[in-house]
Steps between C-alpha positions, in 0.01 A plus 500: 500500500422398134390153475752297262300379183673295232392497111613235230546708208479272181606663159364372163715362194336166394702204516792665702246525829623157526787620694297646734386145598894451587555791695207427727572080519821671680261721762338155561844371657557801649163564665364246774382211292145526646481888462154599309537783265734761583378744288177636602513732172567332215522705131527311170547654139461251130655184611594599825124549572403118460827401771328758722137376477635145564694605800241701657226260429652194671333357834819335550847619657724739310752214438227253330328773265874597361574135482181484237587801343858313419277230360347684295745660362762208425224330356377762283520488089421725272134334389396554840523895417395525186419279201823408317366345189595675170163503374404674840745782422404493125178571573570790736727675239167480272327666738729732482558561189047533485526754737669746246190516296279583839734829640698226662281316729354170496131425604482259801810401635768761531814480317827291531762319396433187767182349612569488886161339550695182665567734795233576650439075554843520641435809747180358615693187596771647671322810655194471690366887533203363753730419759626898516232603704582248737836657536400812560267394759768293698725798477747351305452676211457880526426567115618367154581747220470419134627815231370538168497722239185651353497493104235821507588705722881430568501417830674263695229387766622340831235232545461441880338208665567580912346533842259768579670866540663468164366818238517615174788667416579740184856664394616620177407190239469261818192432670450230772184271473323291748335226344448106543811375333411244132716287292399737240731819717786181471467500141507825452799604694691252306370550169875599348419789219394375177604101604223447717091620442402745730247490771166630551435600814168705617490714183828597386803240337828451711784387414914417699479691809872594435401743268514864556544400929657801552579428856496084601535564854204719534257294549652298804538828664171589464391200654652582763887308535815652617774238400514370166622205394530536123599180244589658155616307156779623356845544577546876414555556868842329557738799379718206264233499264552927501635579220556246283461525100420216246649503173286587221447264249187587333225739514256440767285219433100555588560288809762706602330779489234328671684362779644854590098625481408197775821572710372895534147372577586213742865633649599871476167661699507223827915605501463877444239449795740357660766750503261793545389297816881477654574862432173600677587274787893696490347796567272446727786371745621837480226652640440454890139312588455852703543715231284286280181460712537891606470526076202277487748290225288182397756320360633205658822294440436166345721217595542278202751197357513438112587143381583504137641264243929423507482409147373617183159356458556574088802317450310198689218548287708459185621179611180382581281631158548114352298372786202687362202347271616461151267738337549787765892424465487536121271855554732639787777400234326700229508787706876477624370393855823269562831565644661567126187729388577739806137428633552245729350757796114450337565098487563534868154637596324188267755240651197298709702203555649246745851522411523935455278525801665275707819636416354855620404313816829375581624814423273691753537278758911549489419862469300501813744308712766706416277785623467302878627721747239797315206287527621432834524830560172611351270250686682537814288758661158302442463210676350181245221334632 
C-alpha cells in the first residue's frame, strides 16, 4: 500500500501570498493545536517561497510558526520590501535610462524599478535557513522546494533542500536541484520581473520563479507526495467571476497591460496545472488497478484540495492603492495602476501593507473555514502527531 505523503503547494504573486497566511491560520484550528508540521513536502514559488521557508524552518509547532507568519505579515509595510523614497526610485529610472547607451544593461547591480535591498534584513529575521537541517534530521521535514527562473538559460530550476534519497531531476525547461538552500534562492524566487533586481546565484542571474513554471505541481511530485494541498491567489476559480466583462473606458493603460502580464506569470500556469491534474486523475478511475499494473502505467492519481480567493483580490487592491507611500502612489498613478486607470491588478502585487494584507488574511482565513469539512476530509486519513 502507498504510503500517504502530503505537500503544501505555495504559489507566487507578491503581496497577495498574504492570503495564504489566512488559509493556513484556519488549518491551525482545524489541526491538533500541538501538531508539528503536517506537510513533510513543502514547495514555495516568488512570495509564496519566503511563507514556505518560514514554515518549514520553524523548531516550533505548526500552530506557533503560522502564528509568526501572521505577524509578519499584518505588520508588514511597504519600506520593509523595498525602499519607498522618491529619490530611491528616481535613481533607479536613471539607471535605467544609462542602460540604453550600454545594449541595455547596467554594470553592477542588475536592473529595476525598486531597490528590495530592505528584504533580505527582513527574511533573515523571520527565516532562519540553519535550523532546516535540523528538520530534516528529526524527520519533520522531508525537503523544502524553492522555484526560480534562470535569466540565461530559461529555466525554471526547482531548488531542493531535503533528506538523503532526493536526485536531480530534468524535464522539458524544468530541472530539479539539490543544493543547501540561501536567502539569496529567497530573493530570487521573488524578484517580480523588472520591479525587483535579480539574483545571482552560482553563475547564472535568476529571477520570479513564476515565470515560464510550466507545470507548479511538478516538483512536489517529484519529491515524492501523493496528496496535494494547493493555496492559490486569485479568484478565477469560483465560476461567478466566469465570464464577466468590464466596460471599456479607455485604452489599456501600461499597468493594465502589466497586471494581465503578472496574472499569466503568477496565476494561469499553477491553474492550467491544475485542471490537467483533475482530468488525469478522471481517467485514471476508469481504468481498473489490474489493468494498469498488467500495462506497467506509472501514473498515479493525486489526491489534492485547492483553496483560492472568494473575492477579487483587484478590486481590493484598488481600494487599498491610497495606503501606499506617496511617491510609489503618485508613479503607480502615472501608469494607470488604480482602480479608475484599469491597472489596479499590478498595484495588488506592490500592496506590502498592514491594512491590504491583513485584509487578504481575513479573507483567507473565511475562505478556509468555509472549506472545513474538505480539510477535514483531506487530513483525515493521516493521523497528526
Amino acid at each position: 500500500m502507498e504510503i500517504e505523503k502530503r505537500a503544501l503547494l505555495l504559489s507566487g504573486g507578491g503581496a497577495r501570498a498574504a492570503y495564504q497566511v489566512g488559509v493556513l491560520k484556519a488549518l491551525t484550528e482545524i489541526l491538533p493545536s500541538t501538531a508539528h508540521n503536517p506537510f513533510p513536502i513543502i514547495c514555495g514559488t516568488s512570495a509564496g517561497a519566503i511563507n514556505a521557508a518560514a514554515l518549514a524552518s520553524h523548531p516550533g509547532s505548526f500552530r506557533e510558526a503560522v502564528h509568526n507568519l501572521e505577524l509578519l505579515w499584518r505588520n508588514l509595510s511597504p519600506d520593509k520590501v523595498y525602499k519607498t523614497s522618491g529619490a530611491s526610485l528616481f535613481k533607479s529610472l536613471a539607471r535605467i535610462g544609462l542602460s540604453l547607451f550600454n545594449q541595455g544593461s547596467s554594470e553592477g547591480k542588475p536592473l529595476s524599478l525598486l531597490d528590495n535591498s530592505p528584504l533580505l534584513d527582513l527574511l533573515r529575521e523571520a527565516v532562519d535557513l540553519d535550523a532546516l537541517d535540523g528538520a530534516i534530521e528529526s524527520g519533520n521535514l522531508e525537503a523544502l522546494c524553492i522555484t526560480a527562473l534562470g535569466y540565461s538559460s530559461g529555466e525554471s530550476v526547482n531548488f531542493f533542500q531535503g533528506r538523503p534519497g532526493l536526485a536531480f531531476w530534468r524535464r522539458y525547461q524544468r530541472i530539479g536541484s539539490p543544493c543547501k538552500l540561501t536567502y539569496q534562492h529567497l530573493l530570487a524566487s521573488s524578484a517580480i520581473p523588472t520591479i525587483f533586481p535579480s539574483v545571482k546565484i552560482h553563475r547564472e542571474y535568476f529571477g520570479d520563479g513564476a515565470l515560464r513554471q510550466i507545470a507548479p505541481i511538478s516538483p512536489a511530485l517529484h519529491l515524492g507526495a501523493n496528496r496535494l494541498f494547493i493555496i492559490g491567489v486569485s479568484s478565477n476559480r469560483n465560476p461567478i467571476h466566469w465570464g464577466k466583462r468590464k466596460a471599456i473606458r479607455h485604452t489599456p493603460s501600461m499597468a493594465q497591460i502589466m497586471g494581465q502580464m503578472f496574472n499569466s506569470a503568477f496565476i494561469d500556469a499553477l491553474e492550467g496545472d491544475i485542471e490537467h491534474m483533475e482530468r488525469i486523475n478522471e481517467l485514471l478511475s476508469l481504468i481498473p488497478d489490474d489493468v494498469r499494473e498488467a500495462e506497467g502505467l506509472v501514473l498515479r492519481q493525486v489526491n489534492s484540495l485547492v483553496i483560492s480567493p472568494s473575492e477579487e483580490m483587484d478590486v481590493i487592491a484598488g481600494r487599498k492603492v491610497r495606503s501606499l507611500p506617496p511617491s510609489l502612489r503618485l508613479a503607480l498613478r502615472a501608469v494607470g495602476a488604480t482602480k479608475k486607470g484599469g491597472g489596479a491588478t499590478a498595484a495588488s502585487y506592490l500592496l506590502f501593507t498592514s491594512d491590504y494584507c491583513g485584509t487578504l488574511i481575513d479573507m483567507g482565513y473565511k475562505d478556509a473555514m468555509w472549506e472545513r469539512n474538505h480539510i477535514e476530509e483531506f487530513f483525515e486519513l493521516d493521523k497528526i502527531p
